[in-house]
Every structure is written in structure tokens, then in C-alpha cells.
Coordinates of C-alpha atoms and ligand atoms in Angstrom, one line a residue:
M1 CA 113.3 120.6 19.4
T2 CA 113.5 118.2 22.3
S3 CA 115.3 119.9 25.4
I4 CA 117.8 117.1 25.6
Q5 CA 119.9 115.6 22.9
H6 CA 122.6 113.0 22.2
D7 CA 124.4 114.1 19.4
Q8 CA 125.2 110.6 17.6
E9 CA 127.8 111.9 15.4
T10 CA 130.0 113.8 17.8
G11 CA 128.9 112.2 21.1
T12 CA 128.1 115.5 22.8
L13 CA 125.5 115.1 25.5
R14 CA 123.5 118.1 25.7
F15 CA 121.6 119.1 28.8
P16 CA 118.1 120.8 29.0
E17 CA 118.2 124.5 28.9
G18 CA 118.1 125.8 32.4
F19 CA 119.9 123.1 33.8
V20 CA 121.7 124.2 37.1
W21 CA 125.4 123.7 37.2
G22 CA 126.8 124.2 40.7
A23 CA 129.4 123.2 43.5
A24 CA 128.9 122.3 46.7
T25 CA 130.7 122.8 50.1
A26 CA 129.8 122.7 53.8
A27 CA 130.5 125.1 56.5
Y28 CA 132.7 123.3 58.9
Q29 CA 134.6 121.8 56.0
I30 CA 135.8 125.4 54.4
E31 CA 135.0 128.3 56.8
G32 CA 137.4 128.2 59.7
A33 CA 137.1 131.1 62.0
V34 CA 135.5 128.7 64.6
A35 CA 135.3 131.3 67.4
E36 CA 134.8 134.4 65.6
D37 CA 131.7 136.8 65.6
G38 CA 130.2 135.1 68.2
R39 CA 130.0 131.3 66.8
T40 CA 130.2 128.8 69.7
P41 CA 131.4 125.2 69.3
S42 CA 129.7 122.3 67.3
I43 CA 130.1 118.7 67.7
W44 CA 132.6 118.7 65.2
D45 CA 134.8 121.1 67.0
T46 CA 134.6 118.8 69.9
F47 CA 135.0 115.9 68.0
S48 CA 137.9 116.9 65.8
H49 CA 139.9 118.0 69.1
T50 CA 139.3 114.8 70.4
P51 CA 142.7 112.7 70.2
G52 CA 142.5 109.9 67.9
K53 CA 139.1 110.9 66.3
V54 CA 140.3 112.7 63.1
L55 CA 143.3 111.5 61.1
D56 CA 146.5 113.4 61.9
G57 CA 144.7 115.5 64.5
D58 CA 143.1 117.7 61.9
T59 CA 140.4 120.2 62.8
G60 CA 138.3 122.6 60.9
D61 CA 139.7 125.6 63.0
V62 CA 141.0 127.3 60.0
A63 CA 140.0 124.9 57.2
V64 CA 140.3 126.8 54.0
D65 CA 139.6 130.1 55.5
H66 CA 136.7 130.6 53.4
Y67 CA 135.2 132.9 56.2
H68 CA 137.6 135.5 55.2
R69 CA 138.0 134.8 51.8
F70 CA 134.3 134.1 50.5
R71 CA 134.6 137.2 48.2
S72 CA 137.4 135.7 46.1
D73 CA 135.9 132.3 46.4
V74 CA 132.8 133.5 44.8
A75 CA 135.1 135.4 42.0
L76 CA 136.3 131.9 41.4
M77 CA 132.9 130.3 41.0
A78 CA 132.1 133.3 38.5
E79 CA 135.1 132.6 36.7
L80 CA 134.4 129.0 36.4
G81 CA 130.9 130.2 35.1
L82 CA 128.8 128.2 37.8
T83 CA 125.2 129.0 37.7
A84 CA 124.7 127.9 41.4
Y85 CA 126.3 127.3 44.5
R86 CA 125.3 125.1 47.6
F87 CA 126.7 126.1 51.0
S88 CA 125.8 125.3 54.3
I89 CA 125.0 127.6 57.1
A90 CA 126.6 126.6 60.6
W91 CA 124.0 126.5 63.2
P92 CA 126.4 127.6 66.0
R93 CA 126.8 130.9 64.1
I94 CA 123.3 131.8 64.1
T95 CA 121.9 130.9 67.7
P96 CA 125.1 130.3 69.6
H97 CA 123.4 130.1 72.8
V98 CA 120.7 127.6 72.0
T99 CA 119.7 125.0 74.5
A100 CA 117.3 122.1 74.6
D101 CA 114.7 124.4 76.3
A102 CA 115.2 127.7 74.0
I103 CA 116.6 128.8 70.7
G104 CA 118.4 131.9 72.7
P105 CA 119.2 135.1 71.1
V106 CA 120.0 135.3 67.3
N107 CA 123.5 136.5 66.6
E108 CA 123.3 138.9 63.9
A109 CA 126.8 138.8 63.0
G110 CA 126.4 135.0 61.9
L111 CA 123.3 135.8 59.7
A112 CA 125.5 139.1 58.3
F113 CA 128.3 136.5 57.2
Y114 CA 125.6 134.5 55.0
S115 CA 123.5 137.4 54.1
A116 CA 126.9 138.9 52.6
L117 CA 127.8 135.6 50.8
V118 CA 124.2 135.5 49.4
D119 CA 124.6 139.0 48.2
E120 CA 127.9 138.5 46.7
L121 CA 126.6 135.3 44.6
L122 CA 123.6 137.1 43.4
A123 CA 125.9 139.9 42.2
A124 CA 128.0 137.3 40.2
G125 CA 124.9 135.7 38.8
I126 CA 125.2 132.5 40.9
S127 CA 121.9 131.0 42.5
P128 CA 122.5 130.1 46.3
T129 CA 121.3 126.8 47.6
A130 CA 121.2 126.8 51.4
T131 CA 121.7 123.6 53.4
L132 CA 120.4 124.2 56.9
Y133 CA 122.5 121.4 58.5
H134 CA 125.2 119.9 57.2
W135 CA 126.4 118.0 60.7
D136 CA 127.5 120.9 62.7
L137 CA 125.2 120.5 65.7
P138 CA 125.6 123.1 68.7
Q139 CA 127.6 121.3 71.2
A140 CA 125.2 122.2 73.7
L141 CA 122.2 120.6 72.2
E142 CA 124.6 117.2 72.1
D143 CA 125.3 117.7 75.9
A144 CA 121.5 117.6 76.4
G145 CA 121.3 114.5 74.2
G146 CA 121.7 115.6 70.7
W147 CA 119.7 113.9 68.0
T148 CA 118.5 111.4 70.7
N149 CA 116.5 114.5 72.2
R150 CA 113.2 115.2 70.7
A151 CA 113.9 118.8 71.6
T152 CA 116.7 119.1 69.2
A153 CA 114.0 118.8 66.3
D154 CA 111.9 121.7 67.7
R155 CA 114.8 123.8 68.0
F156 CA 115.9 123.1 64.6
G157 CA 112.6 124.1 63.3
E158 CA 113.0 127.3 65.1
Y159 CA 116.5 128.1 63.7
A160 CA 115.4 127.3 60.1
G161 CA 112.8 129.9 60.6
I162 CA 115.2 132.4 61.7
V163 CA 117.5 131.7 58.3
A164 CA 114.6 131.7 56.2
A165 CA 113.5 135.1 57.4
A166 CA 116.9 136.5 57.0
L167 CA 117.8 135.1 53.8
G168 CA 114.6 133.8 52.1
D169 CA 114.0 136.8 50.1
R170 CA 117.2 136.0 48.0
V171 CA 117.7 132.3 48.5
G172 CA 116.0 130.0 46.0
V173 CA 116.3 126.7 47.8
F174 CA 116.4 125.7 51.2
T175 CA 117.9 122.3 52.0
T176 CA 116.7 121.1 55.3
L177 CA 119.3 118.3 56.0
N178 CA 122.3 116.9 54.3
E179 CA 122.6 113.1 54.5
P180 CA 120.8 112.3 57.9
F181 CA 121.8 108.6 57.5
C182 CA 125.4 110.1 58.3
S183 CA 124.1 112.3 61.2
A184 CA 122.2 109.3 62.8
Y185 CA 124.4 106.2 62.0
L186 CA 127.9 107.5 61.6
G187 CA 127.4 109.7 64.6
Y188 CA 125.4 107.6 66.9
A189 CA 125.8 103.9 65.9
C190 CA 129.5 103.2 64.7
G191 CA 130.6 106.7 66.2
V192 CA 133.3 107.4 63.3
H193 CA 131.6 110.9 63.0
A194 CA 130.6 113.6 65.5
P195 CA 129.3 113.3 68.3
G196 CA 131.0 109.6 68.0
R197 CA 128.5 107.4 70.0
T198 CA 128.1 103.8 69.6
D199 CA 124.6 103.0 70.7
D200 CA 122.2 101.6 68.2
A201 CA 118.7 102.4 69.9
A202 CA 120.4 106.2 70.3
A203 CA 120.8 105.9 66.4
L204 CA 117.5 105.0 65.7
A205 CA 116.1 107.8 67.9
A206 CA 118.4 109.9 66.0
V207 CA 116.8 108.9 62.7
H208 CA 113.4 109.8 63.8
H209 CA 114.2 113.1 65.4
L210 CA 116.4 114.1 62.4
N211 CA 113.1 113.2 60.1
L212 CA 111.1 115.5 62.6
A213 CA 113.6 117.9 62.4
H214 CA 113.2 118.0 58.3
G215 CA 109.6 118.2 58.8
R216 CA 109.5 121.2 61.2
A217 CA 112.2 122.9 59.0
V218 CA 109.8 122.5 56.0
A219 CA 106.8 124.3 57.9
A220 CA 109.3 127.0 59.2
V221 CA 110.6 127.7 55.8
R222 CA 107.2 127.7 54.3
A223 CA 106.0 130.3 56.9
A224 CA 109.1 132.7 56.7
A225 CA 109.8 132.4 53.0
P226 CA 106.9 131.4 51.0
A227 CA 108.7 131.7 47.7
A228 CA 111.6 129.5 48.4
R229 CA 111.7 126.0 47.3
V230 CA 112.4 123.4 50.2
S231 CA 114.4 120.3 49.8
L232 CA 116.1 117.3 51.6
T233 CA 119.5 115.7 50.7
L234 CA 119.8 112.0 50.9
N235 CA 122.7 109.8 50.3
L236 CA 120.8 107.0 48.7
G237 CA 122.2 103.5 48.1
W238 CA 122.3 101.5 44.7
I239 CA 122.0 98.3 46.6
N240 CA 123.1 95.1 44.6
P241 CA 122.6 91.7 46.0
A242 CA 125.4 89.3 45.1
T243 CA 123.1 86.7 43.9
D244 CA 119.3 86.4 43.4
S245 CA 119.3 83.8 46.2
A246 CA 116.6 84.6 48.8
P247 CA 119.3 85.1 51.7
D248 CA 121.1 87.9 49.5
V249 CA 117.9 89.6 48.4
D250 CA 116.9 89.9 51.8
A251 CA 120.5 91.2 52.9
A252 CA 119.7 93.9 50.2
R253 CA 116.3 94.7 51.6
R254 CA 117.6 95.1 54.7
I255 CA 120.1 97.7 53.8
D256 CA 117.7 99.4 51.5
G257 CA 115.5 99.8 54.4
L258 CA 118.2 101.3 56.8
Q259 CA 119.7 103.4 54.1
N260 CA 116.8 104.6 51.9
R261 CA 113.5 103.8 53.0
V262 CA 113.8 104.8 56.6
F263 CA 114.3 108.4 55.2
L264 CA 112.1 108.2 51.9
D265 CA 109.2 106.5 53.3
P266 CA 108.3 108.9 56.2
V267 CA 109.2 111.8 54.1
L268 CA 107.4 111.1 51.0
N269 CA 104.9 108.6 51.9
G270 CA 104.2 109.5 55.5
R271 CA 105.0 106.0 57.3
Y272 CA 107.8 104.1 58.4
P273 CA 108.7 100.8 56.6
E274 CA 107.1 97.9 58.3
D275 CA 110.0 95.6 57.7
V276 CA 112.8 98.0 59.1
L277 CA 110.3 98.5 62.2
A278 CA 110.3 94.5 62.5
D279 CA 114.1 94.1 61.9
T280 CA 115.1 96.6 64.4
S281 CA 112.3 95.5 67.1
A282 CA 114.9 94.2 69.4
V283 CA 116.9 97.3 69.4
T284 CA 114.1 99.7 70.1
D285 CA 110.2 100.0 70.2
W286 CA 110.2 103.3 68.2
S287 CA 107.8 104.6 70.7
F288 CA 109.8 108.1 70.0
V289 CA 107.4 108.2 67.1
R290 CA 104.6 110.1 68.5
P291 CA 101.0 110.8 66.9
G292 CA 101.1 113.8 64.5
D293 CA 105.0 113.1 63.6
L294 CA 104.3 111.4 60.4
E295 CA 102.2 114.4 59.3
V296 CA 104.8 116.9 60.2
I297 CA 107.6 114.9 58.4
S298 CA 105.6 114.2 55.1
A299 CA 104.6 117.9 54.4
P300 CA 105.0 118.1 50.6
I301 CA 108.9 119.4 49.5
D302 CA 109.6 120.8 46.3
V303 CA 112.7 118.9 45.2
L304 CA 114.9 115.9 46.7
G305 CA 118.5 116.1 46.7
L306 CA 120.7 113.0 45.9
N307 CA 124.3 112.8 46.8
Y308 CA 126.0 109.8 45.0
Y309 CA 129.5 108.5 44.9
S310 CA 129.7 104.6 44.8
P311 CA 127.6 101.6 44.4
T312 CA 126.7 99.2 47.3
H313 CA 127.0 95.6 47.0
V314 CA 125.6 93.1 49.7
R315 CA 125.5 89.6 50.6
H316 CA 124.3 87.5 53.0
W317 CA 127.1 86.6 55.6
T318 CA 127.1 82.9 56.6
R319 CA 129.6 83.4 59.5
E320 CA 131.7 80.4 58.1
R321 CA 134.5 83.0 57.4
P322 CA 135.5 86.5 58.6
R323 CA 133.1 89.2 57.2
E324 CA 133.9 91.2 54.3
S325 CA 133.7 95.0 54.0
P326 CA 133.7 97.0 50.7
T327 CA 137.6 97.5 51.1
G328 CA 138.7 94.2 52.7
L329 CA 138.1 92.4 55.7
D330 CA 135.6 93.8 58.5
D331 CA 138.0 94.8 61.3
G332 CA 135.2 94.2 64.1
S333 CA 134.7 97.7 64.8
P334 CA 131.0 99.1 65.3
R335 CA 129.2 99.2 62.3
P336 CA 126.5 101.6 61.0
W337 CA 124.2 98.9 59.9
I338 CA 121.9 98.2 62.8
A339 CA 120.2 94.8 63.2
A340 CA 122.2 93.5 60.1
D341 CA 124.9 91.5 61.4
D342 CA 124.3 88.9 58.7
V343 CA 125.1 91.1 56.0
E344 CA 128.4 91.6 54.4
F345 CA 129.6 94.0 51.8
P346 CA 131.8 92.0 49.5
T347 CA 134.9 93.5 48.2
Q348 CA 134.6 94.9 44.7
H349 CA 137.3 94.6 42.2
G350 CA 137.8 97.5 39.7
P351 CA 138.5 101.1 39.8
R352 CA 138.1 102.9 42.9
T353 CA 138.7 106.5 44.3
E354 CA 141.2 107.5 47.0
M355 CA 138.5 107.0 49.5
G356 CA 138.6 103.1 48.5
W357 CA 135.1 103.7 47.2
T358 CA 134.4 101.5 43.6
I359 CA 133.5 103.8 40.8
D360 CA 130.3 102.7 39.0
P361 CA 128.2 105.5 37.5
R362 CA 125.2 103.2 36.7
G363 CA 124.3 103.6 40.4
L364 CA 123.5 107.4 39.7
T365 CA 121.2 106.7 36.7
E366 CA 119.4 103.9 38.4
L367 CA 118.6 105.9 41.5
L368 CA 117.4 108.9 39.6
L369 CA 115.2 106.6 37.5
R370 CA 114.1 104.7 40.7
L371 CA 113.3 108.1 42.6
A372 CA 111.5 109.3 39.3
A373 CA 109.3 106.1 39.0
E374 CA 108.5 105.8 42.8
H375 CA 107.8 109.5 43.3
P376 CA 106.3 110.8 40.2
G377 CA 105.9 114.8 40.3
L378 CA 109.0 115.3 42.3
D379 CA 111.9 117.5 41.1
L380 CA 115.4 115.9 41.8
M381 CA 118.8 117.2 41.8
V382 CA 122.1 115.8 42.4
T383 CA 123.5 117.5 45.3
E384 CA 126.7 116.2 45.6
N385 CA 128.9 113.8 43.4
G386 CA 132.6 113.8 42.8
A387 CA 135.7 112.0 44.0
A388 CA 138.9 112.3 45.9
F389 CA 142.3 111.1 44.1
A390 CA 145.8 111.6 45.2
D391 CA 146.7 114.9 43.5
V392 CA 150.3 115.6 42.6
P393 CA 150.5 119.4 42.2
E394 CA 153.1 120.8 39.6
P395 CA 155.2 123.4 40.9
D396 CA 153.2 126.1 39.8
G397 CA 150.2 124.5 42.0
S398 CA 148.3 123.4 38.9
V399 CA 147.0 119.8 39.1
H400 CA 146.5 117.3 36.3
D401 CA 143.8 115.0 37.5
P402 CA 142.6 112.9 34.4
E403 CA 141.0 110.3 36.7
R404 CA 138.7 113.2 38.5
V405 CA 137.9 114.3 34.8
A406 CA 137.0 111.0 33.8
Y407 CA 134.9 110.4 37.2
L408 CA 133.0 113.5 36.6
R409 CA 132.5 113.1 32.6
D410 CA 131.3 109.5 33.2
H411 CA 128.8 110.6 36.1
L412 CA 127.4 113.3 34.1
A413 CA 126.7 111.0 31.2
A414 CA 124.7 108.9 33.7
V415 CA 122.8 111.9 34.9
H416 CA 122.2 112.7 31.2
E417 CA 121.0 109.1 30.3
A418 CA 118.5 109.4 33.4
I419 CA 117.0 112.7 32.1
S420 CA 116.7 111.0 28.5
R421 CA 114.9 108.3 30.1
G422 CA 112.5 110.7 32.0
A423 CA 114.0 111.6 35.1
P424 CA 113.0 115.2 36.1
V425 CA 116.7 116.2 37.2
T426 CA 117.0 120.0 37.5
G427 CA 120.7 120.4 38.4
Y428 CA 124.0 119.0 39.4
Y429 CA 126.4 120.2 42.0
V430 CA 130.1 118.9 42.1
W431 CA 131.5 117.8 45.3
S432 CA 133.5 120.1 45.8
L433 CA 134.4 123.5 44.9
L434 CA 137.6 123.5 46.8
D435 CA 139.8 121.0 48.7
N436 CA 138.7 120.8 52.2
F437 CA 138.4 119.0 55.7
E438 CA 137.0 115.6 54.7
W439 CA 135.6 114.8 58.1
A440 CA 137.3 111.7 59.8
Y441 CA 140.1 111.9 57.1
G442 CA 141.0 115.3 57.7
Y443 CA 142.9 117.2 55.1
S444 CA 144.3 113.7 53.5
K445 CA 141.7 113.5 50.9
R446 CA 141.1 115.9 48.3
F447 CA 137.6 116.3 46.5
G448 CA 138.1 119.8 45.3
I449 CA 138.1 120.8 41.5
V450 CA 140.1 123.6 42.8
A451 CA 143.4 122.7 44.6
V452 CA 144.0 124.4 48.0
D453 CA 147.7 124.7 49.2
Y454 CA 146.9 124.6 52.8
A455 CA 149.9 126.3 53.9
T456 CA 149.2 129.4 51.8
Q457 CA 145.6 129.1 51.1
Q458 CA 146.4 129.6 47.5
R459 CA 143.7 128.2 45.3
T460 CA 144.4 126.9 41.9
P461 CA 141.9 125.4 39.4
K462 CA 142.6 121.8 38.8
D463 CA 142.0 120.3 35.3
S464 CA 138.7 119.0 36.4
A465 CA 137.6 122.5 37.3
H466 CA 138.6 123.4 33.4
F467 CA 136.5 120.4 32.2
Y468 CA 133.7 121.5 34.3
A469 CA 133.6 125.1 33.4
A470 CA 133.8 124.1 29.6
T471 CA 130.8 121.7 30.4
V472 CA 128.8 124.5 32.1
R473 CA 129.6 127.0 29.2
A474 CA 128.5 124.5 26.8
N475 CA 125.6 123.1 28.8
A476 CA 126.8 119.8 27.4
V477 CA 129.3 117.0 28.1
E478 CA 131.9 116.7 25.3
P479 CA 133.1 113.2 24.9
A480 CA 136.7 112.2 26.2
P481 CA 139.2 112.8 23.4
G482 CA 140.9 110.0 21.5
Ligands
FCB501 C1 129.4 113.4 51.7 C2 129.4 114.7 52.6 C3 130.2 115.6 52.1 C4 131.6 115.1 51.7 C5 131.4 114.0 50.8 C6 132.5 113.4 50.2 O1 129.1 112.3 52.5 O2 128.0 115.0 52.6 O3 130.4 116.5 53.0 O4 132.4 114.9 52.9 O5 130.6 113.1 51.3

């Protein structure tokens, strides 16, 4: 019997035995309790408290109070039948007095929180996957240059070793970084994320120091927790040129370089892409890359995490008319696309999520197949996929969210397709378990399969949670009724 099947008669898509079914969250988006048990501020505390940075002035001060409710949240996961949970660890809870020069004392209360969470998960039969960095850099490190400062990568390695030593006997997978693309470009080039800087050269230094931080963390986790698997999560783009004209194809190459290859190549091939170095040579000479760095960065990993939401369409911009962005006209504010001024992102027609993101599950299949072809032998997992829609709760708090159900069904079918064509995908984590603080959009965008009433912190599974639970139970996606 093959491990993956497509029942032609019923349309059921059966997943391989042992496939991991999870949900994902991130510390700052759900925990709250930002000043409790010794935690010090991160760049997201500072940013969200800076007027004008986050929609409606929302902050993660309380978020969905997961810090106090983690036991009932784990019970909820168990009810849904999840086999894994991907959460992130807030660095400022673990070493709250870190400086650029020294990691500082370990905060045992911070470690104790995650240790209790891990124990609760294991008792419920749920495998913990811990992300070491999901964007909440200690503010003291940002004050010393943040990711533009090489010392941040060194301190990150030390922090990773501390966490791995404390949790590595129980956590099966450690993910070093979540989406370094966002940390570097959204944080330092266009400034829509913390720390809100707009300096292209700084952003490219951040790219390298994040890659270096990943490498340092791989070494530290291997040393402290030899049995754990180590991974990195990237938000790779499925990049489509508008035509096959040379300028459009070159636009696609540039964006592929900045979004995909500047992270994939150093980690998996031990080098930076020559074309990216050439494209950006007027911005920086890349002298922050020091001898030996690429050996550190390219230490083998066990599994690569892919976050996928939406496709990317690109076109050469001729400057004859205003430049387009994915959701309309470019408003002229700083862009994350360094040295790619002549690239535009043509507006797409067709279905979109509440974020304005085009829906096209083919990108998930294509990216998984690309990774499988380019990096044979590397296990893959989908560490985030999901959608925000304008949910309207019923009086009892329940939410009928047929669009989210359809989004999940179609994207799971895309994962199944990739597996059936040979991609070694070991698991899928829906984003997100709970409605939460969606970064610069605050609480205005809801990605949860479980609704949260922010006034009462009441959790209510949406229809999509019931759909997902049925999928997990069957280890298979059933076709849409009708
Ligand atoms: C990803 C982030 C995650 C969440 C989703 C919608 O880029 O990793 O925290 O915000 O987008």
C-alpha cells in the first residue's frame, strides 16, 4: 500500500501515516503579560506603543492572555485532536538583561513558563515545536543596533543554547528564526514592523546577521540538545513574471533573489547569490560578511519550514505610469524591495483574503516541489498557512467561516499534490490556533480557527476548527460537500 492516496471515487485525499497536524502561534501575538515574571520590553512593545505604528493603537500588552490561559488553550488543542503545536519563545522572558556585550543572567521564571507549557502539551499527546525567534528582539539589543549589529547574532546563539538546554529533553523540533525576510526588510527597510527603521543598507546587514544568528543557533541547539531536530522557517515567494519578456523575467529574478535565495543559498549552499550581491552593490559592499560566516550559516539542518499565504506577481516597471502594488497603486512609501525600483507588483483580480492577499494554492505546491528538487534529502514542513476573513460571530460566539474552510481545504489539497509528486512534506501547521495580534494590523485581522472575544477572552472554535479537527481525525481531507 502506498502511504499517500487519492480516492478517485470519493475524492478523499489521504495523507501519509504519521503526518503531523498542528497549529501555530507566536509569543507576542498571544501571550500578553508583557511585564510579568521578569520579562523586559522587546522591540514590539516599543513599536506598538509608538503612536501611529499599529492600527487603532493596539498593543500586545494583553493579547489573548495565553500566558495565564495556556492550560485551557492546550486543552482546546487536545479537543481539536492536534498532534503538534508550534509556538515561539519570547527572548526577553529568558534573558531579560541581555546587552550587546553579554547575555546576562537567565530568568528562571521565563524558562519555567515554557517548561510548563511543554509538559502540558506532552501530557495531552501534542508534540511541541518551538520557534526561538518570532520577532520580539529585546529592546536593549535594538538600542545597540539590533540586527545591524553582529553581536546580536552572537547573543542569539547563547540564548538558543540556554533554551535548548532547558527544553531539549522534551521539544522535538527547534526552529531558529521565523521569516527573517520580515525581520530584515519590514523591520529595517520599509519600517512597517518593529523596529520601524527605513535604511536599505541596514536591512541588508540585518539579512546577514539573521542568517548568522540562525547558524549560531543551529550549533548551540546541536550542542545542548543532540536529539532535537533543527529547522528554519522561511516565507518563500512563488514568483510569477507577468510575461516571458526579458525585463519581466529579470524582475522575477530580482525578487526571487531578495526574498528566497538570499536566505536559501547561504543556509543550504554556503554562499550568497552573486546576482543579489551585484544588484545591491550600490547599497552595500557586503563587508559585514566575514571569513568563516558562511560555514557557520550552512551547518546542516534537519527540516525546512515554509510559510505560504499568497502568490507573487511581478512586472518590469517602465515608469510611464504610477507603479502598482499587489492591492492597488503604490503610495510611494518605503518598500522592502531593495535595489528593485523598476519592479512593480501588478494588481491581481480574483478572490482575496481580508488582508488583500490573492488566493492561489498552486504556489504552495510549486514551492514545495521547488524545494524538493533543489534540495533533495531535506525534509519539509508547512509551518504556517491560513487566512484572515471578516468573521461575523453568531450571538453565541460561534463563527461560520466557509471562506476559511475553503481556503484550508484547497491549500491542504495543494500540499497533498506536492507530496504525491514526491515532496517530502512531514507536517502542516495552520495559522493560527487563535485570533490574535496581527502585528501592524493589531486586532483588526482574524486568522484563528478559534474565535476570541477580546472583551471576555472567551474562545469558540469556528467552523474551520471543526473542519480541521475532522481532517486531523481522518488523516485525510474530504471533498467539499455538494
Ligand atoms: C506571517 C507571520 C505570522 C502571522 C502571519 C499572518 O508572516 O509569521 O506571525 O502574522 O504572517
